[in-house]
Structure formats: C-alpha cells, structure tokens
Short mmCIF file of C-alpha atoms in Angstrom, two decimals:
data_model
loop_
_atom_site.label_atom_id
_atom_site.label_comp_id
_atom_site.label_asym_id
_atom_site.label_seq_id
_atom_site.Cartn_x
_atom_site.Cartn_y
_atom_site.Cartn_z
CA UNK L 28 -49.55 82.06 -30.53
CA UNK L 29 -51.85 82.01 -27.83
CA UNK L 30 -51.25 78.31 -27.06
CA UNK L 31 -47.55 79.56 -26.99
CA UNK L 32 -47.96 81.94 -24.51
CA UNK L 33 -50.36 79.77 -22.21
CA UNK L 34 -47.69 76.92 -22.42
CA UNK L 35 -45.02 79.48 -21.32
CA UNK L 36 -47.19 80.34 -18.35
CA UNK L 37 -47.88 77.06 -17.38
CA UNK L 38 -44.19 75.44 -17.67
CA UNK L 39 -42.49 78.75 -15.93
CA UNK L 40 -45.11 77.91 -13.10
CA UNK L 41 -44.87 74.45 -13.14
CA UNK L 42 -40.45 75.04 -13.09
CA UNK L 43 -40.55 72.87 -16.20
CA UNK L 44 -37.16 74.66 -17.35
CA UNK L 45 -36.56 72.63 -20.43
CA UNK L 46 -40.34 73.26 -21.72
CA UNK L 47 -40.33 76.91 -20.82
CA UNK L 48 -37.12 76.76 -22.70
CA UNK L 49 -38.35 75.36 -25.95
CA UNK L 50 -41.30 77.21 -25.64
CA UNK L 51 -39.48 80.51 -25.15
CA UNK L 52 -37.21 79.99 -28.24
CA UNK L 53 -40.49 79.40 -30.00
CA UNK L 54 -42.08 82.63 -29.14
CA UNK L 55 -38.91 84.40 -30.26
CA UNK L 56 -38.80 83.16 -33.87
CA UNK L 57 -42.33 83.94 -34.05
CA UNK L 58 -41.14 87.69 -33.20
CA UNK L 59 -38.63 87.26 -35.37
CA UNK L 60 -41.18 86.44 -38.45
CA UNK L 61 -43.26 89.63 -36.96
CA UNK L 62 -46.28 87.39 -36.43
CA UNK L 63 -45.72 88.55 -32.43
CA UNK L 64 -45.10 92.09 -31.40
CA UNK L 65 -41.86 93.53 -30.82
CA UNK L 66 -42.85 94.42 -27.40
CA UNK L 67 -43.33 91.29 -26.09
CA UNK L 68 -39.50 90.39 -25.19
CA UNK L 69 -39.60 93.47 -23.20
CA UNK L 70 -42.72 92.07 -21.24
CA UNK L 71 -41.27 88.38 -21.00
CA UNK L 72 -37.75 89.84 -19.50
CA UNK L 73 -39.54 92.08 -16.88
CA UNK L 74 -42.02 88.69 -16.11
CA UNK L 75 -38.50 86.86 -15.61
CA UNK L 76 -36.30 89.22 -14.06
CA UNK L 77 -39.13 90.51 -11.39
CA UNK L 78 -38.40 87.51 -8.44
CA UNK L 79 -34.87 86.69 -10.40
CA UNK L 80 -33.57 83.08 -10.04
CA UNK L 81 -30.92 81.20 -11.52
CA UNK L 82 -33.67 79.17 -13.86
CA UNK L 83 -35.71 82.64 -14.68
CA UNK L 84 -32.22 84.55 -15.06
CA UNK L 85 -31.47 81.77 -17.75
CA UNK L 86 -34.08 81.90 -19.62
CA UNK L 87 -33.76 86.09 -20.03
CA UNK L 88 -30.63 85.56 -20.57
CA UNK L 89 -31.68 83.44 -23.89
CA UNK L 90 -34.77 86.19 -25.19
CA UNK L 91 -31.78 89.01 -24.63
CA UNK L 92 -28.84 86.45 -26.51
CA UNK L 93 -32.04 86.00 -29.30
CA UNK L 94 -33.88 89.62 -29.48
CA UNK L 95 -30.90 91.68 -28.21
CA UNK L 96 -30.38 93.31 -31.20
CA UNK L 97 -34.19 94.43 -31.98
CA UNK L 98 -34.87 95.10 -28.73
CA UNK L 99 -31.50 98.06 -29.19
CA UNK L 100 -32.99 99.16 -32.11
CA UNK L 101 -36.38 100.22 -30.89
CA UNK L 102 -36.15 100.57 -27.23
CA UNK L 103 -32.59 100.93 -26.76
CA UNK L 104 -32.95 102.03 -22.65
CA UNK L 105 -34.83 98.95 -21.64
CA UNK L 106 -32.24 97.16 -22.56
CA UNK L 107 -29.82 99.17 -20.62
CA UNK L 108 -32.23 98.89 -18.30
CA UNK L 109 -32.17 95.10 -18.32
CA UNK L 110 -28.00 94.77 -18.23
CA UNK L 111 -28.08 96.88 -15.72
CA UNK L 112 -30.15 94.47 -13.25
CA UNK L 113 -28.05 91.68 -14.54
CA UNK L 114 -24.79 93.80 -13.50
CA UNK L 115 -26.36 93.93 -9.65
CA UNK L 116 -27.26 90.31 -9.95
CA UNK L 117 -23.77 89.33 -11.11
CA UNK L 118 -22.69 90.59 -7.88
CA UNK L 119 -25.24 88.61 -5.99
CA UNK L 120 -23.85 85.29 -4.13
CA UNK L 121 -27.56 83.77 -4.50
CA UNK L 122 -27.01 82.62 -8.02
CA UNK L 123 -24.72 80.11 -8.86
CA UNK L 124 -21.51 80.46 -10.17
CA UNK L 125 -22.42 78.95 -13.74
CA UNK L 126 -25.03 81.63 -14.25
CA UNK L 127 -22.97 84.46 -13.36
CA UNK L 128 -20.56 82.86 -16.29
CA UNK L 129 -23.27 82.77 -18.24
CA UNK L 130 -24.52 86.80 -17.45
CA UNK L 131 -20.69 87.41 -18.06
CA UNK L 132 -20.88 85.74 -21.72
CA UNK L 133 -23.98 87.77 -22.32
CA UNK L 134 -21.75 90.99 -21.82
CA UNK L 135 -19.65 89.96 -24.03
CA UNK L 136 -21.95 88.93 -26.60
CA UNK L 137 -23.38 92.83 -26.21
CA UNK L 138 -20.15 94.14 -26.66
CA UNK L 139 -20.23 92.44 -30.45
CA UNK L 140 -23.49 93.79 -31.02
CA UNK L 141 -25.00 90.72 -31.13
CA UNK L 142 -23.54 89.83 -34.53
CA UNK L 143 -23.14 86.10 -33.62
CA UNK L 144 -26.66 85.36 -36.02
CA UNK L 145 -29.13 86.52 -38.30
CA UNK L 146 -32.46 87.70 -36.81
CA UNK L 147 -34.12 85.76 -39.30
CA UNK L 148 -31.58 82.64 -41.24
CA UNK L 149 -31.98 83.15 -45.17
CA UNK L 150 -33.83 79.73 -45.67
CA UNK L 151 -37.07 80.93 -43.29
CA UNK L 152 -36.98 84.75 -44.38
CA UNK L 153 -39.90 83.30 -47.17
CA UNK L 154 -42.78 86.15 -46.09
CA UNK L 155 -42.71 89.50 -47.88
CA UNK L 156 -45.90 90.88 -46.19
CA UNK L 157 -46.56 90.14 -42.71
CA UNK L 158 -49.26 91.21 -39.95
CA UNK L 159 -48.29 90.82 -36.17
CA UNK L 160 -51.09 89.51 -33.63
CA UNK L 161 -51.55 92.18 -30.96
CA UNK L 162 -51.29 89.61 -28.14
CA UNK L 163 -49.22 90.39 -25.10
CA UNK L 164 -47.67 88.09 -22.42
CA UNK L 165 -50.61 88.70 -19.19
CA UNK L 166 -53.47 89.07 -21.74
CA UNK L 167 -56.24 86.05 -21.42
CA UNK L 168 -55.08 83.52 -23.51
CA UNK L 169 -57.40 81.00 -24.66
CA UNK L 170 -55.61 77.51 -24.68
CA UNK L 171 -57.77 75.99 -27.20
CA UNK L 172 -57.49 72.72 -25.47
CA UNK L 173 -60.39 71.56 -28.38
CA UNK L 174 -57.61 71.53 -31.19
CA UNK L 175 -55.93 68.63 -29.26
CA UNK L 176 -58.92 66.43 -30.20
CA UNK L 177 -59.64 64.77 -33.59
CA UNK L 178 -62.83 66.13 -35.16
CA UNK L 179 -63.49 63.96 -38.26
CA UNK L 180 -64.34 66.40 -41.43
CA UNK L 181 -66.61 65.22 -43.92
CA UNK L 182 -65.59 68.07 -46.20
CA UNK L 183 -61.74 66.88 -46.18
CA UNK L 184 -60.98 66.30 -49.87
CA UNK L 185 -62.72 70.01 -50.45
CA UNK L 186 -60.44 71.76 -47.19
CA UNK L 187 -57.32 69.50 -48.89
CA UNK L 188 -57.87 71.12 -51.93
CA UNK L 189 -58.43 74.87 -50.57
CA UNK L 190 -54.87 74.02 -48.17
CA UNK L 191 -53.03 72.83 -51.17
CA UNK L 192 -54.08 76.11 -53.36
CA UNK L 193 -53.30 78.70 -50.72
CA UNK L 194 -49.72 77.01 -49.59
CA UNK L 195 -48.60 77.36 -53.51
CA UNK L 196 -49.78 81.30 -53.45
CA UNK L 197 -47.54 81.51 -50.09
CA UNK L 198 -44.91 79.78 -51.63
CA UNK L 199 -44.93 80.41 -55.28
CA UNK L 200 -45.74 76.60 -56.44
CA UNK L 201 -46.65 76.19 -59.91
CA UNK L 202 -49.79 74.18 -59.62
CA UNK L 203 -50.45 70.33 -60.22
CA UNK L 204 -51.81 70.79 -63.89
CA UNK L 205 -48.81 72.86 -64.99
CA UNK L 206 -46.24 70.20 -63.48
CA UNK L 207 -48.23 67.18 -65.21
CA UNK L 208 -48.38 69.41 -68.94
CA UNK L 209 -44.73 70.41 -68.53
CA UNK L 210 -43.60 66.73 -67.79
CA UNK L 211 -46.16 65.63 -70.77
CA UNK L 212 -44.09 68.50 -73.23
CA UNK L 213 -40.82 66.80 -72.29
CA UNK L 214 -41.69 63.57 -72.69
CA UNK L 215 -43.11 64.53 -76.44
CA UNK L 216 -40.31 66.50 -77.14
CA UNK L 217 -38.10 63.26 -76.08
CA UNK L 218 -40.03 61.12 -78.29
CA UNK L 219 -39.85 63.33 -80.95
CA UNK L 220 -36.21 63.47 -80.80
CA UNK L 221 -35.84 59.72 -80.62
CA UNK L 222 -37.61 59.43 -83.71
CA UNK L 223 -35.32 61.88 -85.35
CA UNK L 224 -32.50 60.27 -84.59
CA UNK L 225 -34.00 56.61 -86.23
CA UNK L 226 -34.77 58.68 -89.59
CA UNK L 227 -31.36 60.34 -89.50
CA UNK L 228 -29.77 56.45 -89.12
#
C-alpha cells in the first residue's frame, strides 16, 4: 500500500497519466477489499481537483465512477461537494471538450446510482475478516525501494512451507497429505472394483 501511494505521487508529478491511472485503479480495489481506508478517495479527489486539469479531472473522474457509491454512503456531502466543482468546471472553456463529455457521463452515471458494477465482483469477495491500514494519501510513505532487489534466503524450503500453509487457511485448501490419501482411497477403491468385476465374469 505504501508503494501504491508513493507510485501515485510520483507518476501524478511526473504527468505519467497512464501510470497514475493504473496505479489509481489499484488503490481503489484495495479500498474496495477494506485493506485502505474509506477516507482516502475523499483525500485523492481533493489532491486532484485542487489545481484541476483535464489529466487530474480524469483521473477523479475514475475514483468517483469507482468509489461513488461508498463515498454516498458514508459521506454523502463531499460528494455533493465534489459534483458540484465538476458542475463549475463543466462550464469552464479551459478543459477540453472530451472531458466535459466525460464530466457529463459521470452525471449520468450518478443519476443511476452508480449501479453499472459491483463494489467488489463475486470471484474476489474471498475475505470474511478484514483490517484496513490507517495510511492516508500525504502521510510519509516509505517506498521500500529494498524489495526491488533479490536477497537470496537460505531458509527458502522452510518460508515455502510456512507460505504454502497459511495461503490454504486463507483459502480453505485441503492440505497436500489429504489430496495424496484421498487420490490413494480412489485408486484402491478402483482396484477393488476391477477385481470384482473379474470374479463376477
């Protein structure tokens, strides 16, 4: 999350559009899965819609399409709050014509109460229990450039094993030794029908 966050700093600054972008959509499934606060869509719109261009006006425009409709249901006036500096901008001849069109589809998408999508699509809603990291958009974010470089581990078969037994508690796996005793119980019980059917001819 905090690399998230740093990246999003560094490509809006940069005007890397299609990285902020990316990076942007990321952040918002992550809200989505409540491993990032609510609050931070609020922050990221006000960060975008402070010095408003047609690039940062995009990009709002995506975290309002995305976290319209849980942004309505907990701080309903900030997002009034937020169409109603998109209304003045749509009036504005500074930004181009394709992102008015696009502030006009966002009305329009409001007016359906953002019903297009899920919050969360069926196949990823896998996490009964979840714990959001209290990390806002201007709060120091370490990078953790270190993570980008291979450390061998001489402890990797042990780690393996520990990865492999806490991704089947997440996910419900049965474990290696039941799989191998379950396959071994069918394959007897096939024999053992084979053989029946040789006595019986």
């Amino acid at each position: 999350s905090k690399r998230l966050i740093s990246s999003f700093h560094q490509s809006y600054q940069q005007n890397d559009k299609t990285n902020c972008l990316k990076t942007t959509r990321f952040i918002i499934h992550l809200i989505h899965q409540n491993v990032l606060l609510d609050t931070l869509p609020i922050e990221i719109l006000v960060y975008l819609l402070k010095n408003p261009s047609d690039d940062s006006v995009e990009l709002a425009i995506e975290v309002i399409k995305e976290c319209g409709q849980k942004i309505s249901e907990f701080c309903p006036r900030m997002l009034d709050s937020f169409f109603s500096k998109l209304r003045n901008l749509l009036h504005e001849s500074s930004l181009h014509e394709r992102t008015r069109n696009m502030i006009e589809a966002l009305f329009a998408i409001r007016m359906n109460q953002f019903k297009a999508d899920r919050l969360i699509p069926s196949d990823l809603d896998l996490v009964d229990e979840q714990r959001s990291q209290r990390i806002g958009l201007i709060d120091p974010c370490d990078p953790e450039s270190m993570l980008d470089i291979f450390q061998y581990d001489e402890q990797y078969d042990e780690n393996e094993n520990k990865y492999k037994q806490i991704r089947k508690t997440i996910l419900g796996e049965s474990t290696g030794d039941e799989d191998e005793s379950s396959s071994s119980s069918s394959n007897s019980d096939g024999e053992e029908e084979k053989q029946d059917d040789r006595v019986e001819s």
